[in-house]
Each structure stands twice: as C-alpha cells, then as structure tokens.
Short mmCIF file of C-alpha atoms in Angstrom, two decimals:
data_model
loop_
_atom_site.label_atom_id
_atom_site.label_comp_id
_atom_site.label_asym_id
_atom_site.label_seq_id
_atom_site.Cartn_x
_atom_site.Cartn_y
_atom_site.Cartn_z
CA MET A 1 0.00 0.00 0.00
CA PRO A 2 1.43 3.40 -0.93
CA ILE A 3 2.05 5.59 2.08
CA ILE A 4 1.30 9.25 1.56
CA LYS A 5 3.89 11.29 3.40
CA GLU A 6 2.03 14.60 3.33
CA VAL A 7 -0.63 14.43 5.99
CA CYS A 8 -2.97 16.78 7.78
CA SER A 9 -3.10 16.14 11.53
CA THR A 10 -6.56 15.25 12.83
CA GLY A 11 -5.97 17.11 16.10
CA ILE A 12 -6.37 13.79 17.94
CA GLU A 13 -3.03 12.21 18.79
CA GLU A 14 -4.27 8.61 18.96
CA LEU A 15 -6.12 8.94 15.64
CA ASP A 16 -3.04 10.34 13.90
CA MET A 17 -1.12 7.34 15.15
CA LYS A 18 -3.70 4.96 13.68
CA MET A 19 -3.37 6.36 10.17
CA SER A 20 0.25 7.18 9.59
CA GLY A 21 0.15 10.72 10.92
CA GLY A 22 -3.21 12.12 9.87
CA TYR A 23 -5.61 12.54 6.95
CA PRO A 24 -3.85 12.41 3.58
CA LEU A 25 -3.38 16.03 2.53
CA GLY A 26 -6.15 17.28 0.25
CA SER A 27 -8.44 14.31 0.89
CA THR A 28 -12.18 14.33 1.48
CA VAL A 29 -13.19 12.38 4.57
CA LEU A 30 -16.72 11.38 5.53
CA VAL A 31 -17.25 11.55 9.29
CA THR A 32 -20.36 9.51 9.82
CA GLY A 33 -22.39 8.76 12.93
CA CYS A 34 -25.66 9.25 14.72
CA SER A 35 -26.66 12.27 16.74
CA GLY A 36 -24.37 12.77 19.74
CA SER A 37 -21.60 10.56 18.43
CA GLY A 38 -18.99 13.36 18.39
CA LYS A 39 -18.91 14.36 14.69
CA THR A 40 -19.05 18.12 15.22
CA THR A 41 -16.56 18.02 18.10
CA MET A 42 -14.16 15.99 15.99
CA CYS A 43 -14.42 18.48 13.11
CA MET A 44 -13.96 21.48 15.39
CA GLN A 45 -10.94 19.91 17.04
CA PHE A 46 -9.51 19.37 13.54
CA LEU A 47 -10.04 23.06 12.65
CA PHE A 48 -8.72 24.59 15.88
CA ASN A 49 -5.72 22.30 15.90
CA GLY A 50 -4.93 23.34 12.33
CA ALA A 51 -5.38 27.02 13.12
CA ARG A 52 -2.80 26.73 15.90
CA LYS A 53 -0.38 25.47 13.27
CA GLY A 54 -1.16 28.39 11.01
CA GLU A 55 -3.60 26.54 8.74
CA ARG A 56 -6.75 28.53 8.14
CA GLY A 57 -10.02 26.63 8.31
CA VAL A 58 -13.69 27.11 7.56
CA PHE A 59 -16.70 25.38 9.06
CA PHE A 60 -19.92 25.49 7.04
CA THR A 61 -22.91 24.67 9.21
CA ILE A 62 -26.42 24.00 8.05
CA THR A 63 -27.74 22.26 11.13
CA GLU A 64 -27.01 24.51 14.09
CA PRO A 65 -27.25 28.27 14.51
CA LEU A 66 -23.86 29.95 15.02
CA PHE A 67 -24.54 31.16 18.58
CA LYS A 68 -25.49 27.66 19.68
CA LEU A 69 -22.48 26.12 17.98
CA THR A 70 -19.99 28.51 19.59
CA LYS A 71 -21.70 28.24 22.97
CA ASN A 72 -21.24 24.46 22.90
CA LEU A 73 -17.61 24.92 21.94
CA GLU A 74 -16.76 27.28 24.77
CA GLY A 75 -16.46 24.43 27.27
CA PHE A 76 -13.66 22.74 25.36
CA ALA A 77 -10.01 23.43 26.11
CA PHE A 78 -9.13 23.33 22.38
CA TYR A 79 -11.51 26.23 21.71
CA ASP A 80 -9.87 29.62 21.40
CA LYS A 81 -12.03 32.64 20.69
CA LYS A 82 -9.02 34.54 19.40
CA LEU A 83 -8.63 32.07 16.54
CA ILE A 84 -12.15 32.93 15.42
CA GLU A 85 -11.61 36.67 15.86
CA SER A 86 -8.36 36.54 13.91
CA GLY A 87 -10.07 34.68 11.05
CA MET A 88 -8.00 31.53 11.41
CA VAL A 89 -11.20 29.61 12.12
CA ASN A 90 -14.26 30.77 10.20
CA ILE A 91 -17.70 29.50 11.07
CA ILE A 92 -20.29 30.21 8.40
CA ASP A 93 -24.00 29.46 8.47
CA LEU A 94 -24.98 28.25 5.00
CA ARG A 95 -28.58 29.21 5.66
CA ILE A 96 -27.56 32.86 6.01
CA ILE A 97 -25.66 32.63 2.72
CA SER A 98 -28.71 31.04 1.10
CA GLU A 99 -30.87 33.91 2.36
CA ARG A 100 -28.44 36.48 1.01
CA LEU A 101 -28.45 34.71 -2.34
CA GLY A 102 -32.24 34.92 -2.29
CA LEU A 103 -32.62 31.13 -2.15
CA ASP A 104 -35.36 29.23 -0.37
CA THR A 105 -33.47 28.02 2.71
CA GLU A 106 -35.62 24.92 3.08
CA LYS A 107 -35.77 23.66 -0.51
CA TYR A 108 -33.06 23.87 -3.13
CA THR A 109 -33.37 23.51 -6.88
CA VAL A 110 -30.47 22.20 -9.00
CA GLU A 111 -29.49 25.79 -9.75
CA ASP A 112 -29.67 26.79 -6.07
CA ALA A 113 -27.42 23.92 -5.09
CA GLY A 114 -24.98 24.80 -7.87
CA ALA A 115 -24.89 28.45 -6.77
CA LEU A 116 -24.28 27.41 -3.17
CA LEU A 117 -21.44 25.15 -4.24
CA ASP A 118 -19.84 27.98 -6.21
CA ILE A 119 -20.08 30.31 -3.20
CA LEU A 120 -18.61 27.65 -0.95
CA LYS A 121 -15.69 27.22 -3.35
CA ASP A 122 -15.19 30.99 -3.68
CA ILE A 123 -15.08 31.42 0.12
CA ALA A 124 -12.56 28.60 0.46
CA ASP A 125 -10.39 30.10 -2.31
CA GLU A 126 -10.64 33.66 -1.02
CA LEU A 127 -9.74 32.71 2.56
CA ASP A 128 -7.07 30.32 1.28
CA VAL A 129 -8.26 27.66 3.67
CA LYS A 130 -6.32 24.46 4.23
CA ARG A 131 -9.06 22.76 6.23
CA LEU A 132 -12.74 22.72 5.37
CA VAL A 133 -15.76 21.19 7.08
CA ILE A 134 -19.35 20.83 5.88
CA ASP A 135 -21.72 19.94 8.73
CA SER A 136 -23.68 18.15 7.45
CA ILE A 137 -23.91 16.83 3.93
CA THR A 138 -27.07 15.00 5.02
CA ALA A 139 -28.85 18.22 5.99
CA LEU A 140 -27.67 19.87 2.79
CA CYS A 141 -29.00 17.05 0.62
CA TYR A 142 -32.24 16.98 2.62
CA ARG A 143 -33.07 20.31 0.99
CA LEU A 144 -32.86 18.82 -2.49
CA GLN A 145 -36.08 17.48 -3.83
CA SER A 146 -35.36 14.23 -5.62
CA PRO A 147 -32.91 11.34 -5.37
CA GLN A 148 -31.59 12.28 -8.80
CA MET A 149 -30.85 15.85 -7.65
CA ILE A 150 -29.11 14.49 -4.57
CA ARG A 151 -26.93 12.17 -6.67
CA ASP A 152 -26.01 14.96 -9.06
CA PHE A 153 -25.25 17.36 -6.23
CA ILE A 154 -23.07 14.90 -4.35
CA PHE A 155 -21.02 14.05 -7.43
CA LYS A 156 -20.66 17.75 -8.28
CA LEU A 157 -19.56 18.41 -4.70
CA GLY A 158 -17.03 15.60 -5.01
CA THR A 159 -15.61 17.12 -8.20
CA SER A 160 -15.42 20.58 -6.63
CA LEU A 161 -13.69 19.31 -3.49
CA ALA A 162 -11.21 17.26 -5.50
CA VAL A 163 -9.80 20.38 -7.15
CA MET A 164 -9.67 22.42 -3.94
CA LYS A 165 -6.35 22.52 -2.21
CA CYS A 166 -7.68 21.71 1.22
CA THR A 167 -8.46 18.72 3.40
CA THR A 168 -12.21 18.37 3.84
CA LEU A 169 -14.40 16.69 6.41
CA LEU A 170 -18.03 16.04 5.50
CA THR A 171 -20.27 14.97 8.34
CA SER A 172 -22.97 12.45 7.63
CA GLU A 173 -25.88 11.62 9.87
CA VAL A 174 -27.14 8.07 10.20
CA PRO A 175 -29.75 6.54 12.51
CA PRO A 176 -28.44 5.15 15.83
CA GLN A 177 -27.27 1.53 16.13
CA THR A 178 -26.90 1.05 12.37
CA PHE A 179 -23.81 0.16 10.42
CA LYS A 180 -24.51 2.49 7.51
CA PHE A 181 -22.24 5.27 6.32
CA SER A 182 -24.70 7.73 4.85
CA GLN A 183 -28.32 8.60 4.38
CA TYR A 184 -28.30 8.51 0.58
CA GLU A 185 -25.64 5.81 0.19
CA ILE A 186 -23.68 7.84 -2.38
CA GLU A 187 -21.74 10.12 -0.06
CA GLU A 188 -19.14 7.44 0.63
CA PHE A 189 -18.27 7.18 -3.06
CA ILE A 190 -16.99 10.73 -3.30
CA SER A 191 -14.95 10.32 -0.12
CA ASP A 192 -11.32 9.24 0.13
CA GLY A 193 -11.82 8.23 3.72
CA ILE A 194 -14.61 7.18 6.08
CA LEU A 195 -14.60 7.46 9.85
CA PHE A 196 -17.51 5.67 11.45
CA LEU A 197 -18.60 6.97 14.85
CA GLY A 198 -20.96 4.56 16.50
CA ASP A 199 -21.75 3.13 19.86
CA VAL A 200 -21.98 -0.25 21.51
CA LYS A 201 -24.23 -1.24 24.35
CA ARG A 202 -22.59 -2.68 27.43
CA LYS A 203 -24.94 -3.71 30.20
CA GLY A 204 -27.40 -1.11 28.99
CA ASP A 205 -24.89 1.75 28.87
CA LEU A 206 -23.70 3.22 25.58
CA ILE A 207 -19.98 3.36 24.83
CA ARG A 208 -19.00 5.67 21.96
CA THR A 209 -16.80 4.05 19.32
CA LEU A 210 -14.75 5.03 16.29
CA GLN A 211 -13.59 2.89 13.39
CA ILE A 212 -11.56 3.89 10.34
CA ILE A 213 -13.42 2.21 7.49
CA LYS A 214 -11.24 3.51 4.69
CA MET A 215 -8.49 6.06 4.17
CA ARG A 216 -7.17 5.93 0.64
CA GLY A 217 -3.43 6.01 0.14
CA THR A 218 -2.49 5.39 3.73
CA ALA A 219 -1.90 2.40 5.98
CA HIS A 220 -4.51 2.54 8.71
CA SER A 221 -5.96 0.55 11.56
CA ARG A 222 -9.39 -1.06 11.09
CA THR A 223 -10.01 -1.97 14.71
CA LYS A 224 -12.75 -0.43 16.80
CA PHE A 225 -11.81 2.14 19.42
CA ALA A 226 -13.70 3.48 22.38
CA LEU A 227 -14.17 7.23 22.01
CA ASN A 228 -14.42 9.63 24.89
CA ILE A 229 -15.30 13.32 24.72
CA SER A 230 -13.86 15.41 27.50
CA THR A 231 -13.81 19.16 27.89
CA GLN A 232 -10.11 19.12 28.76
CA ARG A 233 -8.84 16.96 25.93
CA GLY A 234 -11.64 16.93 23.38
CA ILE A 235 -11.85 13.56 21.64
CA GLU A 236 -9.64 10.74 22.90
CA LEU A 237 -9.39 7.15 21.77
CA ILE A 238 -8.44 3.89 23.42
CA PRO A 239 -8.78 0.28 22.17
CA LEU A 240 -12.30 -0.99 22.78
CA LEU A 241 -12.62 -3.92 25.16
CA LYS A 242 -14.54 -6.32 22.95
CA SER A 243 -16.74 -9.10 24.19
CA SER A 244 -18.95 -11.75 22.66
CA GLU A 245 -21.89 -9.59 23.82
CA PHE A 246 -21.10 -7.03 21.07
CA GLU A 247 -20.75 -9.67 18.36
CA PHE A 248 -24.06 -11.18 19.39
CA GLU A 249 -25.82 -7.82 19.22
CA THR A 250 -24.39 -7.18 15.75
CA LEU A 251 -25.55 -10.60 14.54
CA LEU A 252 -29.05 -9.88 15.74
CA LYS A 253 -29.29 -6.74 13.57
CA MET B 1 -2.20 -8.17 68.29
CA GLN B 2 -4.35 -6.00 66.01
CA ASP B 3 -1.67 -3.31 65.74
CA THR B 4 1.00 -5.92 65.06
CA VAL B 5 -1.00 -7.29 62.14
CA ILE B 6 -1.57 -3.81 60.66
CA GLU B 7 2.09 -2.97 61.11
CA SER B 8 3.06 -6.21 59.44
CA ILE B 9 0.72 -5.63 56.48
CA ARG B 10 2.02 -2.08 56.17
CA GLU B 11 5.63 -3.13 55.99
CA ARG B 12 5.09 -6.06 53.66
CA VAL B 13 2.89 -4.09 51.26
CA SER B 14 5.17 -1.07 51.28
CA VAL B 15 8.25 -3.10 50.33
CA ALA B 16 6.43 -5.21 47.72
CA ILE B 17 4.96 -2.14 45.98
CA GLU B 18 8.32 -0.47 45.66
CA VAL B 19 10.15 -3.53 44.35
CA ASN B 20 7.60 -5.08 41.99
CA GLN B 21 5.85 -3.68 38.94
CA SER B 22 2.60 -5.38 39.90
CA VAL B 23 1.37 -6.69 43.21
CA GLY B 24 -1.82 -8.64 43.82
CA ILE B 25 -3.06 -8.68 47.39
CA GLN B 26 -5.63 -11.23 48.49
CA VAL B 27 -7.38 -10.21 51.66
CA PRO B 28 -10.33 -11.47 53.71
CA GLU B 29 -13.14 -8.96 54.09
CA ASN B 30 -12.47 -8.47 57.81
CA ARG B 31 -8.91 -7.33 57.01
CA HIS B 32 -9.83 -5.13 54.05
CA LYS B 33 -9.91 -1.93 56.09
CA ASP B 34 -6.51 -2.71 57.64
CA LEU B 35 -5.07 -3.26 54.19
CA LEU B 36 -6.46 0.07 52.96
CA GLU B 37 -4.94 1.77 55.97
CA ALA B 38 -1.56 0.22 55.13
CA ILE B 39 -1.80 1.30 51.49
CA PHE B 40 -2.90 4.83 52.38
CA HIS B 41 0.02 5.03 54.77
CA SER B 42 2.40 4.28 51.87
CA MET B 43 0.61 6.80 49.68
CA CYS B 44 0.83 9.58 52.25
CA ARG B 45 4.46 8.83 53.05
CA ASN B 46 5.71 9.03 49.45
CA THR B 47 4.55 12.51 48.54
CA TYR B 48 6.81 12.74 45.48
CA ASP B 49 5.16 9.72 43.91
CA ILE B 50 1.97 9.89 41.88
CA TRP B 51 -0.91 7.67 42.95
CA THR B 52 -4.23 6.88 41.34
CA PHE B 53 -6.64 5.02 43.58
CA ILE B 54 -9.54 3.33 41.77
CA THR B 55 -12.37 2.61 44.16
CA VAL B 56 -15.15 0.23 43.21
CA ASN B 57 -15.81 -1.08 46.70
CA GLN B 58 -16.55 2.09 48.63
CA THR B 59 -17.54 5.57 47.55
CA PHE B 60 -14.99 8.38 47.69
CA ASP B 61 -17.13 10.10 50.29
CA TYR B 62 -16.99 7.04 52.54
CA LEU B 63 -13.22 6.69 52.09
CA THR B 64 -12.53 10.31 52.96
CA LYS B 65 -14.69 10.06 56.07
CA THR B 66 -12.92 6.89 57.15
CA PHE B 67 -9.36 7.88 56.25
CA LYS B 68 -9.31 11.63 56.74
CA GLU B 69 -5.61 12.17 56.03
CA ILE B 70 -5.86 11.05 52.37
CA THR B 71 -7.80 14.10 51.26
CA LYS B 72 -4.90 16.38 52.11
CA GLN B 73 -2.48 14.71 49.69
CA PRO B 74 -2.09 16.47 46.32
CA ASN B 75 -0.21 13.50 44.85
CA ILE B 76 -3.23 11.19 45.20
CA LYS B 77 -6.07 11.17 42.72
CA PHE B 78 -9.15 9.04 43.27
CA ILE B 79 -11.39 7.55 40.64
CA ASP B 80 -14.77 6.65 42.09
CA CYS B 81 -16.50 4.10 39.86
CA ILE B 82 -19.70 3.66 41.85
CA SER B 83 -21.06 6.97 43.19
CA ARG B 84 -22.48 8.24 39.88
CA ALA B 85 -24.05 4.87 39.10
CA ALA B 86 -25.65 4.94 42.53
CA GLY B 87 -27.06 8.40 41.88
CA ILE B 88 -24.80 10.08 44.41
CA SER B 89 -23.79 13.53 43.20
CA ASP B 90 -20.47 14.41 44.72
CA ASN B 91 -17.73 16.74 43.55
CA SER B 92 -14.10 16.99 44.49
CA ASN B 93 -10.89 18.19 42.87
CA ASN B 94 -9.19 15.06 44.19
CA CYS B 95 -11.63 12.67 42.60
CA PHE B 96 -12.95 11.83 39.16
CA PHE B 97 -16.39 10.27 39.25
CA LEU B 98 -16.81 7.70 36.51
CA GLU B 99 -20.25 7.77 34.94
CA SER B 100 -20.66 4.02 35.14
CA PRO B 101 -18.48 1.09 36.26
CA VAL B 102 -18.98 -0.51 32.83
CA MET B 103 -17.19 2.36 31.09
CA LEU B 104 -13.84 0.69 31.57
CA GLU B 105 -12.13 2.39 28.63
CA ASN B 106 -12.91 5.81 30.12
CA LEU B 107 -11.50 4.56 33.39
CA ILE B 108 -8.17 3.68 31.72
CA LEU B 109 -8.09 7.01 29.88
CA GLU B 110 -8.66 8.89 33.12
CA VAL B 111 -5.87 6.97 34.87
CA MET B 112 -3.39 7.62 32.05
CA ASN B 113 -4.37 11.29 31.77
CA ASN B 114 -3.96 11.74 35.50
CA PHE B 115 -0.38 10.50 35.35
CA LYS B 116 0.31 12.70 32.35
CA ASN B 117 -1.10 15.83 34.04
CA LYS B 118 0.47 15.17 37.43
CA LYS B 119 3.85 14.37 35.91
CA GLU B 120 3.81 17.61 33.94
CA ALA B 121 2.84 19.57 37.05
CA MET B 122 5.51 17.91 39.16
CA SER B 123 8.19 18.32 36.50
CA ASN B 124 7.50 22.05 36.49
CA ALA B 125 7.68 22.26 40.27
CA LYS B 126 10.74 23.84 41.89
CA ASN B 127 11.76 20.94 44.11
CA LYS B 128 11.33 18.30 41.51
CA LYS B 129 12.47 14.73 42.00
CA SER B 130 14.32 13.27 39.02
CA ASP B 131 12.51 9.91 38.99
CA ILE B 132 8.83 10.06 39.85
CA ASP B 133 7.26 6.70 40.63
CA LYS B 134 3.69 6.12 39.47
CA TYR B 135 1.21 3.79 41.12
CA ILE B 136 -2.31 2.54 40.45
CA VAL B 137 -4.33 0.89 43.21
CA ILE B 138 -7.43 -1.06 42.18
CA ASP B 139 -9.93 -1.78 44.94
CA SER B 140 -11.14 -4.24 43.80
CA LEU B 141 -11.33 -6.44 40.70
CA GLY B 142 -14.03 -8.55 42.32
CA ALA B 143 -16.25 -5.48 42.80
CA LEU B 144 -15.88 -4.65 39.09
CA LEU B 145 -17.24 -8.12 38.38
CA ILE B 146 -20.53 -7.12 40.00
CA TYR B 147 -21.10 -4.75 37.07
CA ASN B 148 -19.20 -6.44 34.21
CA ASP B 149 -18.78 -9.87 32.63
CA SER B 150 -15.66 -11.76 33.60
CA GLU B 151 -14.49 -11.82 29.95
CA ILE B 152 -14.44 -8.01 29.82
CA ILE B 153 -12.72 -7.74 33.20
CA ARG B 154 -9.98 -10.13 32.07
CA LYS B 155 -9.39 -7.97 28.99
CA PHE B 156 -9.54 -4.78 31.04
CA TYR B 157 -7.03 -6.11 33.52
CA SER B 158 -4.74 -7.31 30.77
CA LEU B 159 -4.91 -3.87 29.09
CA VAL B 160 -4.19 -2.10 32.41
CA MET B 161 -1.21 -4.37 33.03
CA ASN B 162 0.20 -3.98 29.53
CA ARG B 163 -0.17 -0.19 29.46
CA SER B 164 1.25 0.07 32.96
CA ARG B 165 4.31 -1.94 31.98
CA ALA B 166 4.77 0.22 28.88
CA GLU B 167 4.54 3.41 30.96
CA ASN B 168 6.49 2.07 33.92
CA ILE B 169 3.58 2.31 36.35
CA HIS B 170 3.28 0.05 39.40
CA VAL B 171 -0.10 -1.67 39.83
CA VAL B 172 -1.48 -2.78 43.18
CA SER B 173 -4.64 -4.88 42.90
CA ILE B 174 -6.80 -5.86 45.82
CA PHE B 175 -8.68 -9.16 45.70
CA VAL B 176 -11.22 -9.59 48.47
CA GLU B 177 -11.63 -13.30 49.19
CA GLU B 178 -15.38 -13.23 49.74
CA GLU B 179 -16.16 -11.28 46.57
CA LEU B 180 -17.16 -12.82 43.27
CA ASN B 181 -14.53 -15.07 41.77
CA SER B 182 -11.72 -12.91 40.48
CA ASN B 183 -8.96 -14.94 42.04
CA GLN B 184 -7.49 -16.31 38.82
CA LEU B 185 -6.69 -12.72 37.79
CA ILE B 186 -4.25 -12.40 40.66
CA GLN B 187 -1.87 -14.58 38.62
CA PHE B 188 -1.24 -11.63 36.26
CA ASN B 189 0.87 -10.04 38.99
CA ASP B 190 4.61 -10.24 39.55
CA LYS B 191 4.12 -10.59 43.30
CA ILE B 192 1.22 -12.04 45.26
CA ILE B 193 0.61 -11.28 48.91
CA VAL B 194 -2.01 -13.23 50.82
CA VAL B 195 -3.26 -11.50 53.96
CA ARG B 196 -4.87 -13.84 56.45
CA ASP B 197 -6.71 -13.22 59.69
CA SER B 198 -3.66 -13.29 61.89
CA PHE B 199 -0.61 -13.56 59.65
CA ILE B 200 0.64 -12.89 56.13
CA ASP B 201 1.83 -15.54 53.62
#
C-alpha cells in the first residue's frame, strides 16, 4: 500500500497514530455517525488544531445556529475565541448565505445547489483555507427534492472538493445503532476516507466508538476504538474492550 | 495483636509495591480496612510519587470520612466508579467520578491522563524529583465483576497491566476473598501477597 507522506493532523493524537500521521493532505473524509456521536466536536478539534499550526479553516454549518455552535464549543479546552476573531477559524452558516443569495433556505433547486457550491468554493479560495468542514452533507441534501438531484449534487460536490487545495471533512448523519455510512448511500463514493462513529451497548450503557473504514493512500488501523469526549482533551481514543456480547448484538441486527 | 497485624501488612505491602511492577493482594473482608490503611500510609508517606486510587468497593465520600488524612495529599487522585451509578452527586478536585463502572475504557483514559497531568505539574515544580514513581491501586477487581462480565474484566485487567508496563507504572490490585470469583486474575501479577486473619503468607 502506498504511504502518503504529506498528511494533515486530525488534532487527535491517537487517531493520527492509527493512520500514519493524519488525513492524507487534500483528501475528502466522511465523518459519519448518529446524533451525539462526536462528529461536530471531531471536526472542530480538527479546525482549531490546524489554526494553531497556522492553517486557516472554515466550518460550514447548516444544522445549528452559530450562537449555539460557539456556545457548545466554549467548554472545550481546544476552543480559542481569538482564533475565530483573527479569522483563522471561520464558522459560516450556510442558511444565512442562502438567504443572502435569495434562495429558499428549506428547498433547493439544482441551480440553487450549484450556486451554493460555487459560493462555498469561492469562500474557500478567497480565505485560502487548508481545512474545510461541511456539517452536514445529510442536511444539505435533505433540501434537495429528488434522489436524482441528490446524486447529481453529491457528485458535483465531489468534483469541486477534489480540485480544492484543502483537506475536507463532511459529516454524515445516520440513525443510531446502524452500520450504515450515509443517508443517501452515495456520499461514501466521493470520499477518500470514512470514519464511522458509533456506539456499543454494554450492560445497557452506551460506549461511543470510532472505526476507520477507509483512508485511501495510507496504511490505517481497522479496529474499533472506544471514544471519549472530555472538555479538557476533546476527543480521545483507546482500544475498545470487545466481548462476545457485542458480536451477538451485531448478529441480531 | 491488632496493631501488630496492621504494622506487618504495612511493611510487607510497602516493600512489595516499591520492588515489583505489579502486586496482587488477596485479603479477607475483615482485614480489608486494615489493608487500605496500610496502602494509604504508603501513599501519604511518598509525597513525590503519583498515585491513582480506583475505588469500586466504597464511595470516595466514605473513604474520605474513614481515612481523613488522604484528602490532604495532592499526589493522590481518586477515581470513584460507583457513586455516579448509585445516583450520588459528589464533587471533588481530588476525585474523578466515573459515569458508570462498565465504562472501563474511560477509566483507563482517566488513569493515564492523571499520570500525564500530574507528571507535567511535578516536572515544572521547583523541588522536583528526578525519577517520579507512578502507582495505580485497584480496589477491587471482584467489585468490578458485579457490574461487568468476567471476559471483559480479564481484557480490562490485561490492558491495564500492559499499558502500565509500557509506561512504567506500578499496579497494586486488591482481591477480596469473599467477593465474586476474580482470584485467577491475581496470577497476572509479579508478586502475590495473601493476607490472612492473623498472619501474612
């Protein structure tokens, strides 16, 4: 397997170690998981860590209002307001952009989606960002009105991201307790990598997990890790203690 | 007689902990408190060492009421695995309250992070000691078996032992005789001490 030497640190030490130093530079990675699995935190940690290294980043949100997003971030030690004020981390609400473009924020036509993509690309170019996040591709596609439109949009997004000179994380929402990478089952095909954030039940309690499903061009672990979110250290990983209980639950599904 | 036994446990445990990387101590329930007293004595005496005490048997609140001197030690961090699960809301700078005793991975992360943080803090201190010894005390494996399957506990213990060896951390594990069967796990240790009613093997 070819090992890509140029990598973009994930901001999570243990995760970097599991994939030869980080995300391959310029790749598009799908971060998939159910609500509360740590997708947004993982993306934010990626952006703030990059900003500390002088790599500008942008976070496009379509699910949460900006004030709510930043309020949730304030508790984390990796969060630094100054990095937002200095423009090293940019958080942009795509719904506000849609409004300014005169688009219907709830329903997009093919043209609307195309215009939004162009704006997104222009912002990334203008800010010269090295790290980009779209949270979430599921919510973005939800606004498109037919499966055909969703397919077209996702492939167009893939083409646009491929020519951008930044490493991109796309979050994808899936129902809880399912081993599925995306809502529309196309998102994974435009991605160079997939991180699956799930959970396992142990004696009725839920343990968050992370698994690297694919990461093109890099040697990576495929084992399942337990994931913990702490305010002091953000996301941390440790090998999951597996038992036959988990295997049995998976077989039942 | 009572004092002689405590003194004897204290000395034996203290020496074994310093010399061996891992020590398993089997103790009858009626000597459990004496053993804790002996271990806390070692912890309070070696203030330059870093200690993490994992309690699954008694709540942190109970321990601090019973052994008052331990709360004053900045080198000791407690991890209480049972208070949150029992719905007891307690807060302390000296203690991390684990959400549930089945969240064993979080328990290991907390232990490792505690050593990392404490070591950094002590390295920055003025009167720093060149070699800081690190210790984990688990009280007890049998109590963890109340909440978890034995298969998971075996893997947990193996992971703790392997990471501890890699990071040069001493592990002291308490096995209470009357608790659920965890006795085969004691074999993981470099040194085994058996405390009996009136003497030590």
